[in-house]
JSON list of C-alpha atoms in Angstrom, two decimals:
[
{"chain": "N", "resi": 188, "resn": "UNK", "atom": "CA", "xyz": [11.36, 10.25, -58.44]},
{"chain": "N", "resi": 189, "resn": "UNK", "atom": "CA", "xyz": [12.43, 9.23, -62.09]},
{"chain": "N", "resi": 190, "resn": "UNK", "atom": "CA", "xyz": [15.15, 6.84, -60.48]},
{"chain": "N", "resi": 191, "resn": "UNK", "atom": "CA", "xyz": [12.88, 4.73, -58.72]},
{"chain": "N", "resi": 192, "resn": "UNK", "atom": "CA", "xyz": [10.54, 4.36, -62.15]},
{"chain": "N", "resi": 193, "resn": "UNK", "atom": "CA", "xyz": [13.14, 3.78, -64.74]},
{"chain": "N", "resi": 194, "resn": "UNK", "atom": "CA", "xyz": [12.27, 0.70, -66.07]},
{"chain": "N", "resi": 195, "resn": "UNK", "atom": "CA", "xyz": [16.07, 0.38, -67.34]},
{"chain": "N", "resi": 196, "resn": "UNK", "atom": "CA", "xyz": [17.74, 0.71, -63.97]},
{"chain": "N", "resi": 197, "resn": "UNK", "atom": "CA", "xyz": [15.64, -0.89, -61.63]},
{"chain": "N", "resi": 198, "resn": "UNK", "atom": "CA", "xyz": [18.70, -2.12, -58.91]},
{"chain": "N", "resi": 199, "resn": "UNK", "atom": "CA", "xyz": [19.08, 1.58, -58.17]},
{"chain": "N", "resi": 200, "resn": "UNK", "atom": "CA", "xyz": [15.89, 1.83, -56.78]},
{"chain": "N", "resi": 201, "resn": "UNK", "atom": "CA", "xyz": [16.19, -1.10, -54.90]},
{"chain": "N", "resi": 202, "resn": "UNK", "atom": "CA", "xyz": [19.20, -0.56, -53.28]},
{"chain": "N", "resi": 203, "resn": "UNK", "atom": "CA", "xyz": [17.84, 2.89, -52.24]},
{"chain": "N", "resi": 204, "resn": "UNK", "atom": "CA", "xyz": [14.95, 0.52, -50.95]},
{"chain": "N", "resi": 205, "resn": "UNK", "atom": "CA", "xyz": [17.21, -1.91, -49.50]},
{"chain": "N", "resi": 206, "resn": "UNK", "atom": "CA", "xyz": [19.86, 1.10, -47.80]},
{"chain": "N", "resi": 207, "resn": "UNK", "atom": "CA", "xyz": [16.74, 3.02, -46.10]},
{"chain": "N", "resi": 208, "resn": "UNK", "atom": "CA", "xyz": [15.54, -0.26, -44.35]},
{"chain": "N", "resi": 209, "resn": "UNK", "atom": "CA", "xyz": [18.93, -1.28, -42.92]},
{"chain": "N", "resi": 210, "resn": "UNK", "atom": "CA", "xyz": [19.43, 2.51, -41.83]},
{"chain": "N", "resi": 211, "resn": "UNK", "atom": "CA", "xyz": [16.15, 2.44, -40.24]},
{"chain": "N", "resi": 212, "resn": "UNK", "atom": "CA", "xyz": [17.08, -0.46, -38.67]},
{"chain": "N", "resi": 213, "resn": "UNK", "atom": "CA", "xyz": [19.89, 0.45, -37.30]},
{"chain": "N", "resi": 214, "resn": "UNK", "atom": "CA", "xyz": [18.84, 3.77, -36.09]},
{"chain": "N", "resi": 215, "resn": "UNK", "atom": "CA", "xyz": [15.60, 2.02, -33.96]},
{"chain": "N", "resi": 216, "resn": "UNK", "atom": "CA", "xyz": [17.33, -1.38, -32.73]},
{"chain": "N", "resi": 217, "resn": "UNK", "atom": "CA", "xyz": [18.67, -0.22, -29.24]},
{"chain": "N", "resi": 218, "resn": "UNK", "atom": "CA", "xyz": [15.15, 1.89, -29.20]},
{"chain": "N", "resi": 219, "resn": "UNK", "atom": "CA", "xyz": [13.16, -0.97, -29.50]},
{"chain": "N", "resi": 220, "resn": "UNK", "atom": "CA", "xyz": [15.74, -3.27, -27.18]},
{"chain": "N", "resi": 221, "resn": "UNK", "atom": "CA", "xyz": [15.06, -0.18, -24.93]},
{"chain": "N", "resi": 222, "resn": "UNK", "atom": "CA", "xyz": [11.67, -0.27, -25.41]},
{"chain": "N", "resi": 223, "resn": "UNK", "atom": "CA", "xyz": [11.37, -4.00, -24.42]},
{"chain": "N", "resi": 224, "resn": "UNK", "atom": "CA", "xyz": [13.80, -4.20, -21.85]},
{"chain": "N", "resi": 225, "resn": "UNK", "atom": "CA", "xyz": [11.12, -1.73, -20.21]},
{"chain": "N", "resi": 226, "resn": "UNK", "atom": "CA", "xyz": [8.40, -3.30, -20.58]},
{"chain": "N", "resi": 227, "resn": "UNK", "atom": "CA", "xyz": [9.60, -6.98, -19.50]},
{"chain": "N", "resi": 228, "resn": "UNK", "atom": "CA", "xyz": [11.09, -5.04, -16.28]},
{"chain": "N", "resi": 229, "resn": "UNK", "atom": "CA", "xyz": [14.57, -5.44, -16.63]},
{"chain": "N", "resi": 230, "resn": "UNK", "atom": "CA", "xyz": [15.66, -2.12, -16.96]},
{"chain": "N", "resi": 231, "resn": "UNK", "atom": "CA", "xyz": [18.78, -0.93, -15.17]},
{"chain": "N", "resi": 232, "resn": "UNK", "atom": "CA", "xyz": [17.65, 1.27, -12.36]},
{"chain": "N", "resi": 233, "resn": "UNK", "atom": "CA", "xyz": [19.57, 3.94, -10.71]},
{"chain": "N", "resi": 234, "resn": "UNK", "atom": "CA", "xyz": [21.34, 2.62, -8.11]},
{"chain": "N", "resi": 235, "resn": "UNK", "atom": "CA", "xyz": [20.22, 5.65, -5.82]},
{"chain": "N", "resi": 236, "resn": "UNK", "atom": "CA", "xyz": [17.25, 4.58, -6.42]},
{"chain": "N", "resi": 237, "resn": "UNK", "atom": "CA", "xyz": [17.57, 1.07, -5.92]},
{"chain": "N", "resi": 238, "resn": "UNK", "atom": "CA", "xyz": [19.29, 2.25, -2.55]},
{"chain": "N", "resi": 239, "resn": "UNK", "atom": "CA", "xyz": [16.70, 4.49, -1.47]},
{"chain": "N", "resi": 240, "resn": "UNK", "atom": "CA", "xyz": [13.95, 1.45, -1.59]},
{"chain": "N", "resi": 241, "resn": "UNK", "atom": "CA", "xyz": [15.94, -0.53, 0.55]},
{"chain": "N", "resi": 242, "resn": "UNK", "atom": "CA", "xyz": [16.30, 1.93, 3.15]},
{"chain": "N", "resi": 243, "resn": "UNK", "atom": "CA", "xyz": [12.61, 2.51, 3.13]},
{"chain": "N", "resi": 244, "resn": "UNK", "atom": "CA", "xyz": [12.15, -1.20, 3.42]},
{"chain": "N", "resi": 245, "resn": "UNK", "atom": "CA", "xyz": [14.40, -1.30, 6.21]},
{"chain": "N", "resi": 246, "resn": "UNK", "atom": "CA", "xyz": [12.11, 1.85, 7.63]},
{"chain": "N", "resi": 247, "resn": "UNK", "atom": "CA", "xyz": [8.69, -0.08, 7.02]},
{"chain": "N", "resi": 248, "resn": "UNK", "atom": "CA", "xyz": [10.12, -2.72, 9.10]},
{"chain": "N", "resi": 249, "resn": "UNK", "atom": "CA", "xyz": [11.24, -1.24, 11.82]},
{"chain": "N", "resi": 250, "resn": "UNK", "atom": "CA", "xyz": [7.47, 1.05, 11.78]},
{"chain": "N", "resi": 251, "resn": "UNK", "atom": "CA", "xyz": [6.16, -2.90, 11.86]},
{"chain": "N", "resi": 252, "resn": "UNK", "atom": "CA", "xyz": [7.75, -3.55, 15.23]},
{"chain": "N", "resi": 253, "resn": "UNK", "atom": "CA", "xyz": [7.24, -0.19, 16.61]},
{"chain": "N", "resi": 254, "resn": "UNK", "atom": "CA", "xyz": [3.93, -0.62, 15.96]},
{"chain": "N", "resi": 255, "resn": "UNK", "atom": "CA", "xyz": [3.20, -3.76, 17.56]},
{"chain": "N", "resi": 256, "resn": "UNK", "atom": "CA", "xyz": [5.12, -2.63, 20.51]},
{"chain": "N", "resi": 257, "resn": "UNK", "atom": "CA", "xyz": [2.80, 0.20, 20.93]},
{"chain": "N", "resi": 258, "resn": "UNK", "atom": "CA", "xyz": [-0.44, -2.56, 20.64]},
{"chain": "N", "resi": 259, "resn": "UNK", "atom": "CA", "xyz": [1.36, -4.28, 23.41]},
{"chain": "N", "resi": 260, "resn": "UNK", "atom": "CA", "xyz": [1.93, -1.32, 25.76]},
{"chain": "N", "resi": 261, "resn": "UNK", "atom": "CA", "xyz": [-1.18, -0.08, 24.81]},
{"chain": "N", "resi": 262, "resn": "UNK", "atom": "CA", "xyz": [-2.90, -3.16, 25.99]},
{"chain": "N", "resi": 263, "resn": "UNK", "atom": "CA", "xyz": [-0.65, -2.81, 29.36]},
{"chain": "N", "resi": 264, "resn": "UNK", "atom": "CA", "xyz": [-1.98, 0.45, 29.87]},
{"chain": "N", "resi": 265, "resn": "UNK", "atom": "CA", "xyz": [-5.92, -0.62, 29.79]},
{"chain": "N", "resi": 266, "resn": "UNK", "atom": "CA", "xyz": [-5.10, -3.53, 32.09]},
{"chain": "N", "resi": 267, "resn": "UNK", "atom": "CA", "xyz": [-3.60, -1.21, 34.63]},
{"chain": "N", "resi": 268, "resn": "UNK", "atom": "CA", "xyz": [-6.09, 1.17, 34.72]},
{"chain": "N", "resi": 269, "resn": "UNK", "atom": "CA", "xyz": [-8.89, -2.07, 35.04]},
{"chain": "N", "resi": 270, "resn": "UNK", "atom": "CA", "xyz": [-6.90, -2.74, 37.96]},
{"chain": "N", "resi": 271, "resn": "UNK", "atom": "CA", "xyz": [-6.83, 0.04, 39.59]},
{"chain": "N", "resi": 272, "resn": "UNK", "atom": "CA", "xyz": [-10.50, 0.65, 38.83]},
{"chain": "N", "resi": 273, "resn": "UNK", "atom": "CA", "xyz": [-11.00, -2.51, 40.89]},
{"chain": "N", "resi": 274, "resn": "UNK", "atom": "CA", "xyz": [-8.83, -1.57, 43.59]},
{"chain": "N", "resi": 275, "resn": "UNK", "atom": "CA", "xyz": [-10.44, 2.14, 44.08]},
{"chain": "N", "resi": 276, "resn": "UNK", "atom": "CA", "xyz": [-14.26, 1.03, 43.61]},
{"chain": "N", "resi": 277, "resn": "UNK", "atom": "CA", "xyz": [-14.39, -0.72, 46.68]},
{"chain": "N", "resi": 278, "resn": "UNK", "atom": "CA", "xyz": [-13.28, 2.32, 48.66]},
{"chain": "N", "resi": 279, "resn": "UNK", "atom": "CA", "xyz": [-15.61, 4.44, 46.94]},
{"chain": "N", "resi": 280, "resn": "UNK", "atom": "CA", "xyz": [-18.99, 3.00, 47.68]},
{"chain": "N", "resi": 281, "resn": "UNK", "atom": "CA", "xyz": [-18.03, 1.77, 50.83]},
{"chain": "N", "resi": 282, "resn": "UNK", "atom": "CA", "xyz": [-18.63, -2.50, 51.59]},
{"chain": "N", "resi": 283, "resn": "UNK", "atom": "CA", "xyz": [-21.94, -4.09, 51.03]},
{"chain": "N", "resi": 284, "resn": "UNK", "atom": "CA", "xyz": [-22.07, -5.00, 54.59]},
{"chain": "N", "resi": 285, "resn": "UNK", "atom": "CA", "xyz": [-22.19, -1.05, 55.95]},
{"chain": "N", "resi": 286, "resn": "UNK", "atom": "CA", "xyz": [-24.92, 0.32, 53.26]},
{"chain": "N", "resi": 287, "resn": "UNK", "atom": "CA", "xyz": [-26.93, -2.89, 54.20]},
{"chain": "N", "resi": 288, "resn": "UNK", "atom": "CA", "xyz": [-26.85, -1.60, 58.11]},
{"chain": "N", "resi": 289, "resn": "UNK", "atom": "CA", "xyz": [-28.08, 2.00, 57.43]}
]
């Protein structure tokens, strides 16, 4: 502590001053380009990763058509059995024309 209050050598302490800064600088530049890169989004992702998205995109988009393929038949199915409701009723409770005779 006596070097950095001699009043006869002061440039020591400064370039103690001046050699922590730069070394603290250089230790926590590519942390804080790290640091930044991260938040701005432009980090480099794993390209596993990066692969693995993609193929679950692909997945999602396939679901998407499956799924409105399924709507469709779906909507096939409840017409059919409309129709043959129709087609059966008749049958059932016989024609107007006979229940109006009894």
């Amino acid at each position: 502590m006596m070097l950095l209050q001699d009043p006869v050598h002061p440039e020591v302490g400064m370039g103690f001053v001046i050699a922590m800064l730069t070394a603290i600088t250089i230790i926590l530049w590519p942390i804080m380009r790290a640091f930044g890169r991260r938040l701005e989004g432009k980090g480099n992702p794993d390209s596993a990763l990066r692969a693995e998205v993609e193929q679950l995109h692909t997945r999602l988009a396939e679901m998407d058509s499956l799924q409105s393929r399924l709507v469709e038949l779906e909507e096939r199915v409840d017409f059919t059995e409309r129709l043959l409701a129709q087609a059966q009723q008749p049958t059932r409770l016989g024609s107007p024309t006979e229940e109006g005779g009894r």
